[in-house]
Amino acid sequence: MAGNFPLPELFKGRYFCSLMNFEPKDVFRKLEFDKILDLLEKEALTPLAAEELNHIFPQTDFAAIDLALRETREFKLALEKNDRFPLESFPDIRPDLKMLEIDGYTLQAESFQGILRILFIMRDIFKFFAAGPKKDIYPKLYDITRPLSYDEGLIKAITAVFDEKGDIRPDASPELMRIRREMQHKIRELDGRFRQIIQEYRSKGWLSDAPESFRNGRRVLSVPSEHKRKIRGIIHDESDTGRTAFIEPEAVIEINNDLFDLEHEEKREIFRILRDLSETIRPYGSQIRSYVEALVRFDVIQAKARLALALRAGMPILKEKPVISIRKGYHPLLYLKNKPLGRKTVPFDLRLHPENHILILSGPNAGGKSVAMKSVGLLQLMVQSGLLVPVHELSEFGIFKQIFADIGDQQSLDDDLSTYSSRLQNARVFLEKANPQTLVLIDEMGSGTDPKPGGSIAEAILRQLHRKGVYAVITTHYSNLKVFAFRNPGILNGNMYFDKDTLSPTYELKVGRPGSSYAFEIAEKSGLPRDIIGYARNRTGSETAVDDILIELQREKQELEEKLQSVTEKEQSLERLIKTYDALHHDLEVKRKQLKLNQKEHELRVSANTSREIDKLIRQLKEEKNLERAQEISAKLRQERSEKARQVDEVNAEVIHLEEKVVPSASGRPLAVGDFVRLRAGGATGRIEEIKGQKASIAMGGIRVTAHLRDLLPAAEPIQQTAHVTATDIQKAAVFDAKIDLRGMSKDEAMQVLEKFVDNALLSNASSLRILHGKGDGVLRKVVRQKLREYGGNIANIYHPEQEGGGEGVTIVELA
């Protein structure tokens, strides 16, 4: 397909890294992508960009598509914020740069004016990115200028020769200044001499009413023919009638000759100046060419951004694998057509993925089936061409390697093909070349021949496309295709909703149920006689019944699937609740055992204190010679202490067992030298330096601790914090800005940026934050609320300011 286009020089090698394949070759025209290119071309500021836009071609390289979409989104954001990007129309100076490559070639003055305009625009663009945080707001646009260098000396060299009007400056060189001073002196001398001559000859009546003129670049007198012999000088010309002669008086011939010589000197000096300036500019030819390429690229991007504004288009989520998930999508051209007329364009939703990758779309004629099908193809072409599309920002588009389309009448007199023959030929090509990375679009599948064999052949083709795993949107009226979709997983039925009461289309796409043609209802509304309609109903009774039964079965199937989905979600929710309950119960049991252990240890300590008092009593009894009583008390005391120690060991073993369930060893192996561990009591973390028997020596900070292996639990390596990090955090806190603008970001980008922003706010001890997210569809507002909930107790209050302060487009956060 690419071979059909002559590519512009700037275009080669940048966008055509990997192109899509199309069957047949007129898919652009069938899907009206050529009209999108025409609209883009009108938005271009320069013919160079218009030429490149006219040759935009869908790609299959994920990185290239993603970059093109992000560049366009950033320029669209600049337009929405009235953040004027300094791009203006500029001339095509490539031929001049080509000639400048020739040694000794001298550019004309007009060429330098074109180069100077390019330099001025690039200077303003460099200044644009140097002002404030523009590099961060528009990073992809800034990347275009990042590899370029800028030399103010080029502008100074050219403006030293040319003034604001583009004329050679009088002081472009000392020699030129001298020549022009002498020319001014001669012109004044000539004026004075001419006034004297005119006064003298006018008093004698020898001059015409208009006494002077210019001929052959010389100042001359206008003299009636009857007086031309009376004035000495050179006759340069005569009037057409021969009644007037134009004479250069003898008295000014020498002055005119001097002026003529000075004019030639001026031209030679100007040529020398331009030659020197050409030599100055020549080494920068490749740099200036890079400027031209960058400006053309910016022009292409701004044209795409302006079209996106007109379409209310945005950047969808791009996926590397084929997928179509359109939310609130519009046909771009239909939207532009309806907009000035005040008509509503009905959006549609559609999701095709590996599990359900084919949609069979049915419904009445003029109900919007073909428009919906074309919309899918056109939006896919636009996305893979780097164009923003009129869909919700949460829509997803994967990358297809091929798009096949069988749309409209393809009868060919040249190839001696009927409409149906050409369709069969397309089907053969589709089946030969299609694969899971192919999007197939077929309008009125199976039409053009006898319905029964046509429907059977269409079903066989659909069956094979399904087996190949292609993605497809197919419109049809055939009941057997609807039944095939109902019976085979991976194929969805869909319809364009039709209002039975008013018998008028609503243009709403409904996925999940087949549609009816409503032929009899529409025939009744059109005024066709009832007996004719009755006869037709009798003739097609069974076929109509099949359609009705299929619609009812599909409705019941959809209801069952929805109920099954609801039950599955509830089961998953219940499973999560059970896991949460088990975890909480286990945690509670550990804490209960730890509490019991603490109580037993306390009792053991109390017992130890009591034993000291009893030992004192025993000594007294021994002194009093009451040995029997002393032995009895001592035995009872030993028994109580032994029992409490046993209870402590039992409870401690239970706690250890429960904790090991929660924190098992990372690899199931015994603890070894070098492992990081924490003490069960206190939770201090350290590294094992030595193990002897059942005891380990652990380094904790600057001290060494010896503990029993059973009192240790595996732990992760602690995070090392250095003075440098602390200093960095303090520095960040000093310059923390409590405001952030999330507008124009995708959901994922906003989540990441907001998380970093709030983390920095907490580290900086900020008291309140201002988050600007815009109103729009409320997606970013929900993202902000969702992310802030994760910070729990760190957030004291969240609210929107008054309307004059931004209303629902701004969220104020007060930190605890």
PDB file of C-alpha atoms in Angstrom, residues 618-805:
ATOM      1  CA  ILE A 618      13.179 -21.198 106.388  1.00  0.00           C
ATOM      2  CA  ARG A 619      16.443 -19.831 107.752  1.00  0.00           C
ATOM      3  CA  GLN A 620      14.556 -18.606 110.794  1.00  0.00           C
ATOM      4  CA  LEU A 621      12.872 -22.025 111.203  1.00  0.00           C
ATOM      5  CA  LYS A 622      16.262 -23.734 110.943  1.00  0.00           C
ATOM      6  CA  GLU A 623      17.639 -21.425 113.596  1.00  0.00           C
ATOM      7  CA  GLU A 624      14.623 -22.353 115.740  1.00  0.00           C
ATOM      8  CA  LYS A 625      15.414 -26.074 115.021  1.00  0.00           C
ATOM      9  CA  ASN A 626      12.011 -26.623 113.273  1.00  0.00           C
ATOM     10  CA  LEU A 627      13.550 -28.599 110.375  1.00  0.00           C
ATOM     11  CA  GLU A 628      10.431 -30.576 109.504  1.00  0.00           C
ATOM     12  CA  ARG A 629       8.379 -27.408 108.951  1.00  0.00           C
ATOM     13  CA  ALA A 630      11.231 -25.835 106.881  1.00  0.00           C
ATOM     14  CA  GLN A 631      11.531 -28.878 104.610  1.00  0.00           C
ATOM     15  CA  GLU A 632       7.755 -28.890 104.006  1.00  0.00           C
ATOM     16  CA  ILE A 633       7.679 -25.199 102.987  1.00  0.00           C
ATOM     17  CA  SER A 634      10.787 -25.573 100.783  1.00  0.00           C
ATOM     18  CA  ALA A 635       9.328 -28.568  98.865  1.00  0.00           C
ATOM     19  CA  LYS A 636       6.015 -26.783  98.299  1.00  0.00           C
ATOM     20  CA  LEU A 637       7.833 -23.687  97.007  1.00  0.00           C
ATOM     21  CA  ARG A 638       9.982 -25.693  94.554  1.00  0.00           C
ATOM     22  CA  GLN A 639       6.850 -27.433  93.234  1.00  0.00           C
ATOM     23  CA  GLU A 640       5.013 -24.099  92.651  1.00  0.00           C
ATOM     24  CA  ARG A 641       7.987 -22.524  90.865  1.00  0.00           C
ATOM     25  CA  SER A 642       8.470 -25.612  88.709  1.00  0.00           C
ATOM     26  CA  GLU A 643       4.769 -25.595  87.727  1.00  0.00           C
ATOM     27  CA  LYS A 644       4.831 -21.865  86.762  1.00  0.00           C
ATOM     28  CA  ALA A 645       8.021 -22.331  84.702  1.00  0.00           C
ATOM     29  CA  ARG A 646       6.379 -25.261  82.916  1.00  0.00           C
ATOM     30  CA  GLN A 647       3.300 -23.148  82.140  1.00  0.00           C
ATOM     31  CA  VAL A 648       5.492 -20.316  80.821  1.00  0.00           C
ATOM     32  CA  ASP A 649       7.354 -22.745  78.525  1.00  0.00           C
ATOM     33  CA  GLU A 650       4.069 -24.196  77.224  1.00  0.00           C
ATOM     34  CA  VAL A 651       2.545 -20.790  76.452  1.00  0.00           C
ATOM     35  CA  ASN A 652       5.836 -19.610  74.925  1.00  0.00           C
ATOM     36  CA  ALA A 653       5.896 -22.694  72.661  1.00  0.00           C
ATOM     37  CA  GLU A 654       2.308 -21.965  71.551  1.00  0.00           C
ATOM     38  CA  VAL A 655       3.204 -18.348  70.705  1.00  0.00           C
ATOM     39  CA  ILE A 656       6.268 -19.514  68.750  1.00  0.00           C
ATOM     40  CA  HIS A 657       4.150 -22.017  66.829  1.00  0.00           C
ATOM     41  CA  LEU A 658       1.565 -19.370  65.913  1.00  0.00           C
ATOM     42  CA  GLU A 659       4.220 -16.818  64.897  1.00  0.00           C
ATOM     43  CA  GLU A 660       5.976 -19.354  62.691  1.00  0.00           C
ATOM     44  CA  LYS A 661       2.701 -19.768  60.772  1.00  0.00           C
ATOM     45  CA  VAL A 662       2.651 -16.037  60.126  1.00  0.00           C
ATOM     46  CA  VAL A 663       6.401 -15.529  59.505  1.00  0.00           C
ATOM     47  CA  PRO A 664       7.920 -18.719  58.079  1.00  0.00           C
ATOM     48  CA  SER A 665      11.587 -18.872  57.164  1.00  0.00           C
ATOM     49  CA  ALA A 666      12.079 -17.473  53.645  1.00  0.00           C
ATOM     50  CA  SER A 667      13.315 -20.738  52.193  1.00  0.00           C
ATOM     51  CA  GLY A 668      12.203 -23.236  54.841  1.00  0.00           C
ATOM     52  CA  ARG A 669      15.871 -23.720  55.908  1.00  0.00           C
ATOM     53  CA  PRO A 670      17.386 -23.254  59.430  1.00  0.00           C
ATOM     54  CA  LEU A 671      18.825 -19.872  60.361  1.00  0.00           C
ATOM     55  CA  ALA A 672      22.467 -19.391  59.300  1.00  0.00           C
ATOM     56  CA  VAL A 673      25.332 -16.911  59.749  1.00  0.00           C
ATOM     57  CA  GLY A 674      24.619 -13.761  57.710  1.00  0.00           C
ATOM     58  CA  ASP A 675      20.803 -13.982  58.025  1.00  0.00           C
ATOM     59  CA  PHE A 676      18.861 -10.983  59.257  1.00  0.00           C
ATOM     60  CA  VAL A 677      16.618 -11.789  62.254  1.00  0.00           C
ATOM     61  CA  ARG A 678      14.468 -10.031  64.824  1.00  0.00           C
ATOM     62  CA  LEU A 679      13.911 -10.852  68.497  1.00  0.00           C
ATOM     63  CA  ARG A 680      10.488 -12.190  69.381  1.00  0.00           C
ATOM     64  CA  ALA A 681      10.511  -9.938  72.437  1.00  0.00           C
ATOM     65  CA  GLY A 682      11.027  -6.278  71.557  1.00  0.00           C
ATOM     66  CA  GLY A 683      11.308  -6.759  67.774  1.00  0.00           C
ATOM     67  CA  ALA A 684      14.891  -5.439  67.457  1.00  0.00           C
ATOM     68  CA  THR A 685      16.549  -6.430  64.143  1.00  0.00           C
ATOM     69  CA  GLY A 686      20.142  -7.543  63.572  1.00  0.00           C
ATOM     70  CA  ARG A 687      22.445  -9.872  61.642  1.00  0.00           C
ATOM     71  CA  ILE A 688      23.680 -13.310  62.864  1.00  0.00           C
ATOM     72  CA  GLU A 689      27.463 -13.300  63.194  1.00  0.00           C
ATOM     73  CA  GLU A 690      27.988 -16.656  64.936  1.00  0.00           C
ATOM     74  CA  ILE A 691      25.991 -19.770  65.898  1.00  0.00           C
ATOM     75  CA  LYS A 692      27.067 -22.126  68.677  1.00  0.00           C
ATOM     76  CA  GLY A 693      24.714 -24.993  69.342  1.00  0.00           C
ATOM     77  CA  GLN A 694      21.238 -23.568  69.914  1.00  0.00           C
ATOM     78  CA  LYS A 695      22.454 -20.021  70.551  1.00  0.00           C
ATOM     79  CA  ALA A 696      23.367 -17.233  68.166  1.00  0.00           C
ATOM     80  CA  SER A 697      25.419 -14.065  68.437  1.00  0.00           C
ATOM     81  CA  ILE A 698      23.651 -11.134  66.728  1.00  0.00           C
ATOM     82  CA  ALA A 699      25.070  -7.707  65.786  1.00  0.00           C
ATOM     83  CA  MET A 700      22.474  -4.980  66.471  1.00  0.00           C
ATOM     84  CA  GLY A 701      23.825  -1.564  65.668  1.00  0.00           C
ATOM     85  CA  GLY A 702      26.917  -1.111  67.839  1.00  0.00           C
ATOM     86  CA  ILE A 703      26.227  -3.959  70.288  1.00  0.00           C
ATOM     87  CA  ARG A 704      26.335  -7.789  70.261  1.00  0.00           C
ATOM     88  CA  VAL A 705      23.471  -9.836  71.689  1.00  0.00           C
ATOM     89  CA  THR A 706      23.366 -13.585  72.431  1.00  0.00           C
ATOM     90  CA  ALA A 707      19.952 -15.259  72.110  1.00  0.00           C
ATOM     91  CA  HIS A 708      18.455 -18.744  71.792  1.00  0.00           C
ATOM     92  CA  LEU A 709      17.561 -19.697  68.190  1.00  0.00           C
ATOM     93  CA  ARG A 710      13.947 -20.309  69.173  1.00  0.00           C
ATOM     94  CA  ASP A 711      13.693 -16.649  70.255  1.00  0.00           C
ATOM     95  CA  LEU A 712      14.626 -15.411  66.752  1.00  0.00           C
ATOM     96  CA  LEU A 713      12.444 -14.817  63.667  1.00  0.00           C
ATOM     97  CA  PRO A 714      13.649 -14.281  60.050  1.00  0.00           C
ATOM     98  CA  ALA A 715      13.596 -10.616  58.944  1.00  0.00           C
ATOM     99  CA  ALA A 716      14.269  -8.540  55.826  1.00  0.00           C
ATOM    100  CA  GLU A 717      17.464  -6.535  55.541  1.00  0.00           C
ATOM    101  CA  PRO A 718      16.858  -3.136  57.201  1.00  0.00           C
ATOM    102  CA  ILE A 719      16.909  -0.010  55.008  1.00  0.00           C
ATOM    103  CA  GLN A 720      20.117   1.950  55.469  1.00  0.00           C
ATOM    104  CA  GLN A 721      19.642   5.701  55.916  1.00  0.00           C
ATOM    105  CA  THR A 722      22.575   8.046  55.453  1.00  0.00           C
ATOM    106  CA  ALA A 723      23.226  11.634  56.321  1.00  0.00           C
ATOM    107  CA  HIS A 724      23.196  12.439  52.608  1.00  0.00           C
ATOM    108  CA  VAL A 725      19.621  11.186  52.260  1.00  0.00           C
ATOM    109  CA  THR A 726      18.525  13.220  55.272  1.00  0.00           C
ATOM    110  CA  ALA A 727      20.104  16.316  53.808  1.00  0.00           C
ATOM    111  CA  THR A 728      18.311  15.713  50.516  1.00  0.00           C
ATOM    112  CA  ASP A 729      14.980  15.316  52.316  1.00  0.00           C
ATOM    113  CA  ILE A 730      15.544  18.570  54.210  1.00  0.00           C
ATOM    114  CA  GLN A 731      16.424  20.313  50.967  1.00  0.00           C
ATOM    115  CA  LYS A 732      13.250  18.944  49.320  1.00  0.00           C
ATOM    116  CA  ALA A 733      11.171  20.101  52.267  1.00  0.00           C
ATOM    117  CA  ALA A 734      12.581  23.592  51.935  1.00  0.00           C
ATOM    118  CA  VAL A 735      11.476  23.928  48.302  1.00  0.00           C
ATOM    119  CA  PHE A 736       8.254  21.875  48.416  1.00  0.00           C
ATOM    120  CA  ASP A 737       5.408  23.383  46.355  1.00  0.00           C
ATOM    121  CA  ALA A 738       1.984  22.589  47.865  1.00  0.00           C
ATOM    122  CA  LYS A 739       0.180  22.879  44.485  1.00  0.00           C
ATOM    123  CA  ILE A 740       0.027  20.357  41.609  1.00  0.00           C
ATOM    124  CA  ASP A 741      -1.745  20.275  38.222  1.00  0.00           C
ATOM    125  CA  LEU A 742      -2.886  16.816  37.016  1.00  0.00           C
ATOM    126  CA  ARG A 743      -4.890  17.996  34.001  1.00  0.00           C
ATOM    127  CA  GLY A 744      -4.089  16.220  30.756  1.00  0.00           C
ATOM    128  CA  MET A 745      -2.581  13.174  32.478  1.00  0.00           C
ATOM    129  CA  SER A 746      -3.814   9.627  32.062  1.00  0.00           C
ATOM    130  CA  LYS A 747      -5.225   7.752  35.057  1.00  0.00           C
ATOM    131  CA  ASP A 748      -1.978   5.784  35.654  1.00  0.00           C
ATOM    132  CA  GLU A 749       0.230   8.861  35.286  1.00  0.00           C
ATOM    133  CA  ALA A 750      -1.943  10.852  37.690  1.00  0.00           C
ATOM    134  CA  MET A 751      -1.785   8.058  40.314  1.00  0.00           C
ATOM    135  CA  GLN A 752       2.040   7.951  40.189  1.00  0.00           C
ATOM    136  CA  VAL A 753       2.504  11.739  40.219  1.00  0.00           C
ATOM    137  CA  LEU A 754      -0.034  12.223  43.045  1.00  0.00           C
ATOM    138  CA  GLU A 755       1.560   9.505  45.215  1.00  0.00           C
ATOM    139  CA  LYS A 756       4.979  11.122  44.902  1.00  0.00           C
ATOM    140  CA  PHE A 757       3.466  14.567  45.597  1.00  0.00           C
ATOM    141  CA  VAL A 758       1.650  13.494  48.807  1.00  0.00           C
ATOM    142  CA  ASP A 759       4.722  11.543  50.035  1.00  0.00           C
ATOM    143  CA  ASN A 760       6.871  14.666  49.608  1.00  0.00           C
ATOM    144  CA  ALA A 761       4.185  16.718  51.371  1.00  0.00           C
ATOM    145  CA  LEU A 762       4.276  14.416  54.412  1.00  0.00           C
ATOM    146  CA  LEU A 763       8.093  14.480  54.485  1.00  0.00           C
ATOM    147  CA  SER A 764       7.998  18.279  54.239  1.00  0.00           C
ATOM    148  CA  ASN A 765       5.440  18.607  57.073  1.00  0.00           C
ATOM    149  CA  ALA A 766       3.089  20.547  54.787  1.00  0.00           C
ATOM    150  CA  SER A 767      -0.240  21.543  56.343  1.00  0.00           C
ATOM    151  CA  SER A 768      -2.489  21.729  53.263  1.00  0.00           C
ATOM    152  CA  LEU A 769      -2.350  20.802  49.571  1.00  0.00           C
ATOM    153  CA  ARG A 770      -4.101  22.125  46.456  1.00  0.00           C
ATOM    154  CA  ILE A 771      -4.686  19.550  43.672  1.00  0.00           C
ATOM    155  CA  LEU A 772      -5.918  20.864  40.288  1.00  0.00           C
ATOM    156  CA  HIS A 773      -7.550  18.076  38.237  1.00  0.00           C
ATOM    157  CA  GLY A 774     -10.289  19.794  36.228  1.00  0.00           C
ATOM    158  CA  LYS A 775     -13.946  18.838  35.986  1.00  0.00           C
ATOM    159  CA  GLY A 776     -14.371  16.920  32.696  1.00  0.00           C
ATOM    160  CA  ASP A 777     -15.888  13.461  33.235  1.00  0.00           C
ATOM    161  CA  GLY A 778     -14.723  13.387  36.860  1.00  0.00           C
ATOM    162  CA  VAL A 779     -12.215  10.575  36.266  1.00  0.00           C
ATOM    163  CA  LEU A 780      -9.213  12.427  37.698  1.00  0.00           C
ATOM    164  CA  ARG A 781     -11.311  13.648  40.656  1.00  0.00           C
ATOM    165  CA  LYS A 782     -12.146  10.019  41.508  1.00  0.00           C
ATOM    166  CA  VAL A 783      -8.475   9.036  41.105  1.00  0.00           C
ATOM    167  CA  VAL A 784      -7.482  11.765  43.593  1.00  0.00           C
ATOM    168  CA  ARG A 785     -10.088  10.608  46.164  1.00  0.00           C
ATOM    169  CA  GLN A 786      -9.071   6.958  45.720  1.00  0.00           C
ATOM    170  CA  LYS A 787      -5.356   7.676  46.204  1.00  0.00           C
ATOM    171  CA  LEU A 788      -5.910   9.957  49.226  1.00  0.00           C
ATOM    172  CA  ARG A 789      -7.928   7.236  51.020  1.00  0.00           C
ATOM    173  CA  GLU A 790      -4.743   5.129  51.083  1.00  0.00           C
ATOM    174  CA  TYR A 791      -3.122   7.645  53.462  1.00  0.00           C
ATOM    175  CA  GLY A 792      -5.767   7.094  56.192  1.00  0.00           C
ATOM    176  CA  GLY A 793      -4.871   8.919  59.394  1.00  0.00           C
ATOM    177  CA  ASN A 794      -2.424  11.260  57.638  1.00  0.00           C
ATOM    178  CA  ILE A 795      -5.363  13.096  56.032  1.00  0.00           C
ATOM    179  CA  ALA A 796      -7.449  15.377  58.276  1.00  0.00           C
ATOM    180  CA  ASN A 797      -9.947  16.752  55.721  1.00  0.00           C
ATOM    181  CA  ILE A 798     -10.709  16.686  51.969  1.00  0.00           C
ATOM    182  CA  TYR A 799     -13.013  19.221  50.294  1.00  0.00           C
ATOM    183  CA  HIS A 800     -13.662  21.338  47.164  1.00  0.00           C
ATOM    184  CA  PRO A 801     -13.305  25.155  47.382  1.00  0.00           C
ATOM    185  CA  GLU A 802     -16.016  27.648  46.430  1.00  0.00           C
ATOM    186  CA  GLN A 803     -16.827  28.092  42.735  1.00  0.00           C
ATOM    187  CA  GLU A 804     -14.568  31.136  42.394  1.00  0.00           C
ATOM    188  CA  GLY A 805     -11.704  29.054  43.784  1.00  0.00           C
TER     189      GLY A 805
END
